[in-house]
PDB file of C-alpha atoms in Angstrom:
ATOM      1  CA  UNK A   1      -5.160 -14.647 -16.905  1.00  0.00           C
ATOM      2  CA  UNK A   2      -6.650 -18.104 -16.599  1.00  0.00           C
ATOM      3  CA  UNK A   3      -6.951 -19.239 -12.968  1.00  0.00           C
ATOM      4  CA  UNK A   4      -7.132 -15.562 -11.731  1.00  0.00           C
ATOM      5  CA  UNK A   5      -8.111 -16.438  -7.811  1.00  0.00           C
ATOM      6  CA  UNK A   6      -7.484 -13.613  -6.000  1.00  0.00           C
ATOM      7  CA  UNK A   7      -6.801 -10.991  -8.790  1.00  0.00           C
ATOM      8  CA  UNK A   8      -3.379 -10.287  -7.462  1.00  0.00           C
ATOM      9  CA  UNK A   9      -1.907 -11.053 -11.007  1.00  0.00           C
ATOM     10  CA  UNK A  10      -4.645  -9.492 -12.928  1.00  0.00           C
ATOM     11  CA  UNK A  11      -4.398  -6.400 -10.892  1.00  0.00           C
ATOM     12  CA  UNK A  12      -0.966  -5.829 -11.121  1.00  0.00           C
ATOM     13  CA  UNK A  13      -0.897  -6.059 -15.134  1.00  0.00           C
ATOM     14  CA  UNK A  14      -4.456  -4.171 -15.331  1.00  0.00           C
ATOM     15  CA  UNK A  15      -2.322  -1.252 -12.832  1.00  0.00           C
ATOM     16  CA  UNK A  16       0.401  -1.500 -15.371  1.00  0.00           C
ATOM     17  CA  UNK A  17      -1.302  -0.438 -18.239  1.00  0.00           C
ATOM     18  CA  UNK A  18      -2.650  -3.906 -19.866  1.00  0.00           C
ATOM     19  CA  UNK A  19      -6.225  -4.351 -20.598  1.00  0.00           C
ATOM     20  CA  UNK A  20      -6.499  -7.753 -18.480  1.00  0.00           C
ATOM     21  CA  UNK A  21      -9.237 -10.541 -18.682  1.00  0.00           C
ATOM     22  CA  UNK A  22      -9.776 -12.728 -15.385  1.00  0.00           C
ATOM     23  CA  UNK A  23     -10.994 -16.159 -16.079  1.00  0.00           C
ATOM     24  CA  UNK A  24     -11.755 -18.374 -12.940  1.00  0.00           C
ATOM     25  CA  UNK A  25     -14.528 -20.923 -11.469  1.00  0.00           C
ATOM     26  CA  UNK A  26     -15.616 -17.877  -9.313  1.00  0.00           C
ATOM     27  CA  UNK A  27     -19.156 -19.233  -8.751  1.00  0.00           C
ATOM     28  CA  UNK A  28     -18.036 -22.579  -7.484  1.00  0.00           C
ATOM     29  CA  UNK A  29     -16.564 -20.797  -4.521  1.00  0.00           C
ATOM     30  CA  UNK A  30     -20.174 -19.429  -3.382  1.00  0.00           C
ATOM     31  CA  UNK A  31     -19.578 -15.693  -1.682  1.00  0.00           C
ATOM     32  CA  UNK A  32     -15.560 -16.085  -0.645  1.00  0.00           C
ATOM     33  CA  UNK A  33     -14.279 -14.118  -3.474  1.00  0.00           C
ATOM     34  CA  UNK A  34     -16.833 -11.304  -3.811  1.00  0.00           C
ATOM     35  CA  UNK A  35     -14.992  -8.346  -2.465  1.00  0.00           C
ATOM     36  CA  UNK A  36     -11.968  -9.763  -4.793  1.00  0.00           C
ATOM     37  CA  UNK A  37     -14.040  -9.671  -7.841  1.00  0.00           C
ATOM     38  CA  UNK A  38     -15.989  -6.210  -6.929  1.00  0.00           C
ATOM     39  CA  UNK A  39     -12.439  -4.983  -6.663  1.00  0.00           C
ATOM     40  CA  UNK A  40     -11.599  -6.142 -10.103  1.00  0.00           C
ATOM     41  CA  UNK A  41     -14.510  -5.472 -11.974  1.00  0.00           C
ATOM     42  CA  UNK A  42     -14.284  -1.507 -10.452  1.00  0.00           C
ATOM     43  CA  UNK A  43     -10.800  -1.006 -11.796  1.00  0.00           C
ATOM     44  CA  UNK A  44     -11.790  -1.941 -15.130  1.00  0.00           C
ATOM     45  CA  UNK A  45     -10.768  -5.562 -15.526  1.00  0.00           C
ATOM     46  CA  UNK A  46     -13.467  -8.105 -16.938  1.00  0.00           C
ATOM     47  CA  UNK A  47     -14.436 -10.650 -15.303  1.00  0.00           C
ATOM     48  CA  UNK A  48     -15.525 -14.213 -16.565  1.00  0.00           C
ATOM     49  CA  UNK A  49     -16.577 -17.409 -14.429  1.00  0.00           C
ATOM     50  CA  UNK A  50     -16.016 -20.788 -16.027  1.00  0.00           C
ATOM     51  CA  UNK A  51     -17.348 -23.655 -15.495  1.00  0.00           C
ATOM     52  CA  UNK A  52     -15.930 -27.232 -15.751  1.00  0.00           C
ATOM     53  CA  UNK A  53     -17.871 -28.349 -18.060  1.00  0.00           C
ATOM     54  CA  UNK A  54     -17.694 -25.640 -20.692  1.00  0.00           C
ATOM     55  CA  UNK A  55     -14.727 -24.418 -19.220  1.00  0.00           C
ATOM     56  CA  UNK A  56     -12.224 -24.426 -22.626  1.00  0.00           C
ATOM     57  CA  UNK A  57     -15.289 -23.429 -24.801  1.00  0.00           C
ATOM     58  CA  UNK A  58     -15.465 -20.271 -22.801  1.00  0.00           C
ATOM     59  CA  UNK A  59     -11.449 -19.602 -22.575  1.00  0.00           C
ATOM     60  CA  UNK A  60     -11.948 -20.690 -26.624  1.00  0.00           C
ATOM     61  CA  UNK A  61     -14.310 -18.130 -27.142  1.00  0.00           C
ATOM     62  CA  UNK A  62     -12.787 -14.821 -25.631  1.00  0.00           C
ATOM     63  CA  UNK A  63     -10.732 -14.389 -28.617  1.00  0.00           C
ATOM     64  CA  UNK A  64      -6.911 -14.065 -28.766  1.00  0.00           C
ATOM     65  CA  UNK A  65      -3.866 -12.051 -26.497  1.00  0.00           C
ATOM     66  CA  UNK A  66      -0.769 -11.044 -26.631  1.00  0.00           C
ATOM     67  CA  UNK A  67      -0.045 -12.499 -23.376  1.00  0.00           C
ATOM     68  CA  UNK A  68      -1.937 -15.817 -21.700  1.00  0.00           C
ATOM     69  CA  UNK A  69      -1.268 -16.599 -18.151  1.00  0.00           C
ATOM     70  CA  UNK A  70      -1.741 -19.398 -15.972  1.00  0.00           C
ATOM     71  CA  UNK A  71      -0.584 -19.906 -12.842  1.00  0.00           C
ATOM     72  CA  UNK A  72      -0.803 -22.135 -10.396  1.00  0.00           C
ATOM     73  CA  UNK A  73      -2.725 -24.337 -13.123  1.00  0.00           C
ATOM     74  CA  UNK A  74      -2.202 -27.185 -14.843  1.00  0.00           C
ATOM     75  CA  UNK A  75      -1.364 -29.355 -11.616  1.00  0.00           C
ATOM     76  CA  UNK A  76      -4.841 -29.669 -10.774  1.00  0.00           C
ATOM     77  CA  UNK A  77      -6.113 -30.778 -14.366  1.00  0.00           C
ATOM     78  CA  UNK A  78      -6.666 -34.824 -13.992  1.00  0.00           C
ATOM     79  CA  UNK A  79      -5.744 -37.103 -16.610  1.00  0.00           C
ATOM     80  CA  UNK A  80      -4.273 -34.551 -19.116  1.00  0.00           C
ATOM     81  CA  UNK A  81      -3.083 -30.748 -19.164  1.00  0.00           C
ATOM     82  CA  UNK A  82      -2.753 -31.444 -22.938  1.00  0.00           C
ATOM     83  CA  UNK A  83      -6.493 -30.065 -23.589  1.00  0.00           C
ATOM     84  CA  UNK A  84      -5.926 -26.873 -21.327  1.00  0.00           C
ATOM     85  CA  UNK A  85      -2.409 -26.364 -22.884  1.00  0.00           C
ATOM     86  CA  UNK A  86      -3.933 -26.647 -26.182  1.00  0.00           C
ATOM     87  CA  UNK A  87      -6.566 -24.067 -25.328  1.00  0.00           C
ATOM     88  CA  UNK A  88      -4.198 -21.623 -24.159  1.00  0.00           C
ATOM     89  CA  UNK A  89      -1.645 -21.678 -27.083  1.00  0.00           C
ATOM     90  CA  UNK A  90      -4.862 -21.071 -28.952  1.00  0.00           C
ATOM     91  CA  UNK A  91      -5.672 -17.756 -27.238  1.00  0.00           C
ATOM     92  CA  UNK A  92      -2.152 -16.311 -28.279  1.00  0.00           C
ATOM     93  CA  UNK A  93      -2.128 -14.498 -30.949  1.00  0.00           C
ATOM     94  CA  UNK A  94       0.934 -15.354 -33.379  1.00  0.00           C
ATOM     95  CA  UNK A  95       4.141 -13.561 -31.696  1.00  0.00           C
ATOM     96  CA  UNK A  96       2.963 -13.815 -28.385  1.00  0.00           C
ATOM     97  CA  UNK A  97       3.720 -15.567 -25.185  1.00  0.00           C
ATOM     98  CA  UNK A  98       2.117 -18.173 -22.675  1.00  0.00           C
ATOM     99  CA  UNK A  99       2.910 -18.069 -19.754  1.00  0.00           C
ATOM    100  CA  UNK A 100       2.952 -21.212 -17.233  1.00  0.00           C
ATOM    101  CA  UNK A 101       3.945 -21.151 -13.850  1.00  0.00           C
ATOM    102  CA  UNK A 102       3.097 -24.873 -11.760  1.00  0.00           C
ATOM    103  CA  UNK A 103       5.474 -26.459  -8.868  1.00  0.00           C
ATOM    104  CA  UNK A 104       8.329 -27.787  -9.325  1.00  0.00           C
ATOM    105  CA  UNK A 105       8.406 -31.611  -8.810  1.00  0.00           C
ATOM    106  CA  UNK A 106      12.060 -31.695  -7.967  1.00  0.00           C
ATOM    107  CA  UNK A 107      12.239 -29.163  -5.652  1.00  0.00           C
ATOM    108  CA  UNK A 108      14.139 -29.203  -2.626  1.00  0.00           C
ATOM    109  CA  UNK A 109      11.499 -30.362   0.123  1.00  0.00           C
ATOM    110  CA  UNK A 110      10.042 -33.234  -1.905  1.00  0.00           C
ATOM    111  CA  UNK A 111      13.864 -34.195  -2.205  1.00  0.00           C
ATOM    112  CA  UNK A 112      13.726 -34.487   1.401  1.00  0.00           C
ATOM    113  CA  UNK A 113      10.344 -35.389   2.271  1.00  0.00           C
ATOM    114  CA  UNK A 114      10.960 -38.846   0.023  1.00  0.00           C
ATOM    115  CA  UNK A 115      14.597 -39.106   2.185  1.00  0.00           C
ATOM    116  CA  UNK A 116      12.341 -39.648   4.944  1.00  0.00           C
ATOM    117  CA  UNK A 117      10.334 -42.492   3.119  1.00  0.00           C
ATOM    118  CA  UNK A 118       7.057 -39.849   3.423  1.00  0.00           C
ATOM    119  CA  UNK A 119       4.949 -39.018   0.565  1.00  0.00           C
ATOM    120  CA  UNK A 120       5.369 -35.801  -1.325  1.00  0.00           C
ATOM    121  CA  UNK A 121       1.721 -35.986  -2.273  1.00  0.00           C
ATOM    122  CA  UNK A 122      -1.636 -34.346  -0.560  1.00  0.00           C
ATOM    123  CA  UNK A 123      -2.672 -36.637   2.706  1.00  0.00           C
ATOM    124  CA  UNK A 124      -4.293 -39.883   1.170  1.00  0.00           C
ATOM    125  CA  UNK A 125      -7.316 -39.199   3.406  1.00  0.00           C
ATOM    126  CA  UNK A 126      -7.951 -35.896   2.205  1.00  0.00           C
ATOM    127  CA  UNK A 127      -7.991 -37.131  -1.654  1.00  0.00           C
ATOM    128  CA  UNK A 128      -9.407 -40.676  -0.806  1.00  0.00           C
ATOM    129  CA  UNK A 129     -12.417 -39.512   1.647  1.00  0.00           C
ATOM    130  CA  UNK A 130     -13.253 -36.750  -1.145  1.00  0.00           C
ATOM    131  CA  UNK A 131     -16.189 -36.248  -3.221  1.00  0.00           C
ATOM    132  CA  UNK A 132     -14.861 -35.936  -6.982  1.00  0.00           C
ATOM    133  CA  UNK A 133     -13.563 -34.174  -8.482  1.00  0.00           C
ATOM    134  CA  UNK A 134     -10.920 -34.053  -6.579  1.00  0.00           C
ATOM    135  CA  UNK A 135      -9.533 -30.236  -6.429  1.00  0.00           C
ATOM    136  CA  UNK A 136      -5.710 -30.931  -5.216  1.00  0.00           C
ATOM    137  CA  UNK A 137      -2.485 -31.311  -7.406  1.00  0.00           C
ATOM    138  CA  UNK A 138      -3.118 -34.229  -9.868  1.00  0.00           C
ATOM    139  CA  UNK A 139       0.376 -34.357 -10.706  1.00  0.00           C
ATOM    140  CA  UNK A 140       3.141 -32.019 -10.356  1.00  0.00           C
ATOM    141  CA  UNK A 141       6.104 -31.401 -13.151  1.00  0.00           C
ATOM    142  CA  UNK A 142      10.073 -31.502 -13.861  1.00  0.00           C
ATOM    143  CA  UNK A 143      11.817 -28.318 -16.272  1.00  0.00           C
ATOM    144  CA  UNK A 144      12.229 -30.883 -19.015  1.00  0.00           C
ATOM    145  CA  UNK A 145       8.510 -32.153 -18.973  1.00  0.00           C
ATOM    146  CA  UNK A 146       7.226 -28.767 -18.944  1.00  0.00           C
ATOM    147  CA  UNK A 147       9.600 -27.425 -21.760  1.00  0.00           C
ATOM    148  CA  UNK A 148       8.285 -30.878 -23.689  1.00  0.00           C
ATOM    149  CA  UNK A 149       4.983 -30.228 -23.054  1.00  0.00           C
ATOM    150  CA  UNK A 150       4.882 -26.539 -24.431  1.00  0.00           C
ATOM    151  CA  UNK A 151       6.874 -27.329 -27.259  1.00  0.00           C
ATOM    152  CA  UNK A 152       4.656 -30.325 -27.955  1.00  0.00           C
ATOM    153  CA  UNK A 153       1.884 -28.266 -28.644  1.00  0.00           C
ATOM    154  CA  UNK A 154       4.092 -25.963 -31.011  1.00  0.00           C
ATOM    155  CA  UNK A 155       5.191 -23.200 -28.995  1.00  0.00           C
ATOM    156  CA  UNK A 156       8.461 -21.934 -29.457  1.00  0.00           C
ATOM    157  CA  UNK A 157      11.690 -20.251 -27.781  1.00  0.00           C
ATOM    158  CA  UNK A 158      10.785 -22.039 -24.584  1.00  0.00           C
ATOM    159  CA  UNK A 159      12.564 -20.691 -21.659  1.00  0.00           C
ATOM    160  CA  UNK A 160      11.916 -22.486 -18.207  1.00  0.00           C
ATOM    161  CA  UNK A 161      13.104 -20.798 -15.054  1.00  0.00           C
ATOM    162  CA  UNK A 162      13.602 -21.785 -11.617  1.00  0.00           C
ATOM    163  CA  UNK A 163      11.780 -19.502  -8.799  1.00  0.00           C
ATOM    164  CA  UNK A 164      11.759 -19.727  -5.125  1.00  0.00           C
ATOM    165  CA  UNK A 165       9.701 -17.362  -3.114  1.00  0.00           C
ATOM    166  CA  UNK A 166       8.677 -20.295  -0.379  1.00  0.00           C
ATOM    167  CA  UNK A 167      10.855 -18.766   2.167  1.00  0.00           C
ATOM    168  CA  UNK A 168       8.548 -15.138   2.270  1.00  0.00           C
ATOM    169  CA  UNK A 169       5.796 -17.111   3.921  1.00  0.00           C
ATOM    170  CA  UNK A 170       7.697 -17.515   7.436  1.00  0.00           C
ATOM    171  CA  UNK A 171       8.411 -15.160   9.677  1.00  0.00           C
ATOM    172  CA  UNK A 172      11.785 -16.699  10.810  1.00  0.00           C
ATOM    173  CA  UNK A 173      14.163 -19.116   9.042  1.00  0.00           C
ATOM    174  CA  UNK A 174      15.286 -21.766  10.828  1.00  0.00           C
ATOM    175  CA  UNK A 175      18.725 -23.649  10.075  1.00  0.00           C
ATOM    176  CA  UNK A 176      16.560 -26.022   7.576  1.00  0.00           C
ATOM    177  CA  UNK A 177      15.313 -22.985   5.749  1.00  0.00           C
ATOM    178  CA  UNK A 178      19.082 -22.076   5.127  1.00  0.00           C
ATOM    179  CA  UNK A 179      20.346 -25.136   4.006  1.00  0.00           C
ATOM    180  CA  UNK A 180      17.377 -25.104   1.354  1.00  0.00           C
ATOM    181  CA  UNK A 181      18.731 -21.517   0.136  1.00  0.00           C
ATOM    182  CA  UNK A 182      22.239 -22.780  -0.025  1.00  0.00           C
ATOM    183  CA  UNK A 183      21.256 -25.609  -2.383  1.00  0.00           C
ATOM    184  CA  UNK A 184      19.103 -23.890  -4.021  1.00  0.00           C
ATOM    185  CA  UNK A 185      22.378 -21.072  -5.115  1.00  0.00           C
ATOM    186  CA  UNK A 186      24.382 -24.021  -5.760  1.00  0.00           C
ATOM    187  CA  UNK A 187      21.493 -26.369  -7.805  1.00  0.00           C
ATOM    188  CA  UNK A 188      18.787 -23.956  -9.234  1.00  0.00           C
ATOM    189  CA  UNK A 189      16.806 -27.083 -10.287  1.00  0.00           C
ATOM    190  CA  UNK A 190      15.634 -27.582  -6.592  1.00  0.00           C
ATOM    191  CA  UNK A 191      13.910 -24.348  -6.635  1.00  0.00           C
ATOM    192  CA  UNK A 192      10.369 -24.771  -5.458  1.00  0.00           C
ATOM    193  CA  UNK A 193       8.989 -23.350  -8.683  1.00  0.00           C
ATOM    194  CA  UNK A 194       8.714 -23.533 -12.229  1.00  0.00           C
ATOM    195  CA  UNK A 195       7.919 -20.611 -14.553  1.00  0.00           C
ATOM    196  CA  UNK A 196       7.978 -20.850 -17.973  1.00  0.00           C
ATOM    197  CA  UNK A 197       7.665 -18.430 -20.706  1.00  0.00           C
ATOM    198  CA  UNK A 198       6.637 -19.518 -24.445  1.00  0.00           C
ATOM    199  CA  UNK A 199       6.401 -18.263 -27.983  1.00  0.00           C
ATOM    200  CA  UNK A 200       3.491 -18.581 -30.843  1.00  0.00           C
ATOM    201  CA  UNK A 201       5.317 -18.852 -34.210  1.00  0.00           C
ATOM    202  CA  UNK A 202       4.171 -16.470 -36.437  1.00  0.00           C
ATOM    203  CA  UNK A 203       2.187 -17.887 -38.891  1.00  0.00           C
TER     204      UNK A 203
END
């Protein structure tokens, strides 16, 4: 799992039975995910920090999967995910499957946030007063430019689904929170996010 964070993902598989690698920029985060890490690394799941600047050298180097994960990725890579993408497909061995899951551009609240005439992006001041690099979402993504992308970089069978767990985070819905269900049964697209599942050809 690339982008690892918390070790909720990494967990799960390594409690399922796979033999999971967690690859994150653990030591730019200084002492905040320690216990998260000690947890990981006692259950038998290794660990490996990155770094930006040797970052896809590292991923590169572990070797190749059956199954490469990323979530919660590619929106914060700046100019490009192409590199990143690139890396991961390499990391799959032939038959196996990335996996991709970023927002979804066109979801429901960004429809309605840009109704309003307000920005769908990250407060200006945050982004503009900040040191780079900047950490937030460098661009978000559509279904069809995240099938492209995949398939771009030759994977195949591309299947793109549209997920919405948004609403577990409140305690109560309000009448807003409904009317986003509703549209969401009746227009799947508008689904807050984007998880897509992608083949190696076998060579």
């Amino acid at each position: 799992e690339v982008g690892s964070w918390l070790g909720s993902f990494s967990l799960a598989l390594h409690r399922l039975g796979y033999d999971v690698v967690a690859c994150d920029r653990y030591s730019n985060y200084g002492n905040a995910f320690d216990s998260n890490v000690e947890l990981m690394r006692a259950e038998g799941i290794r660990l490996v920090s990155t770094n930006r600047g040797s970052e896809l050298d590292q991923i590169a180097a572990l070797g190749q999967f059956d199954f490469v994960v990323a979530g919660a990725v590619i929106e914060h890579v700046p100019h490009t995910p192409r590199h990143l993408l690139e890396t991961l497909y390499g990391a799959v061995r032939p038959g196996g499957l990335l996996l991709i899951d970023t927002p979804n551009l066109a979801r429901y609240w960004n429809r309605r946030t840009l109704e309003r005439g307000e920005t769908i992006f990250q407060p200006v001041e945050d982004q503009f007063l900040s040191d780079p690099p900047w950490e937030g979402h460098h661009r978000e993504y559509t279904a069809k430019e995240l099938r492209w992308m995949l398939e771009h970089i030759g994977c195949e069978e591309v299947d793109v689904e549209f997920l919405d767990y948004n609403m577990l985070q409140f305690e109560e819905l309000s009448a807003e929170h409904i009317e986003c269900l509703a549209t969401i049964v009746e227009d799947p697209s508008q689904s807050d996010t984007l998880l897509a599942a992608a083949r190696r050809p076998v060579d």
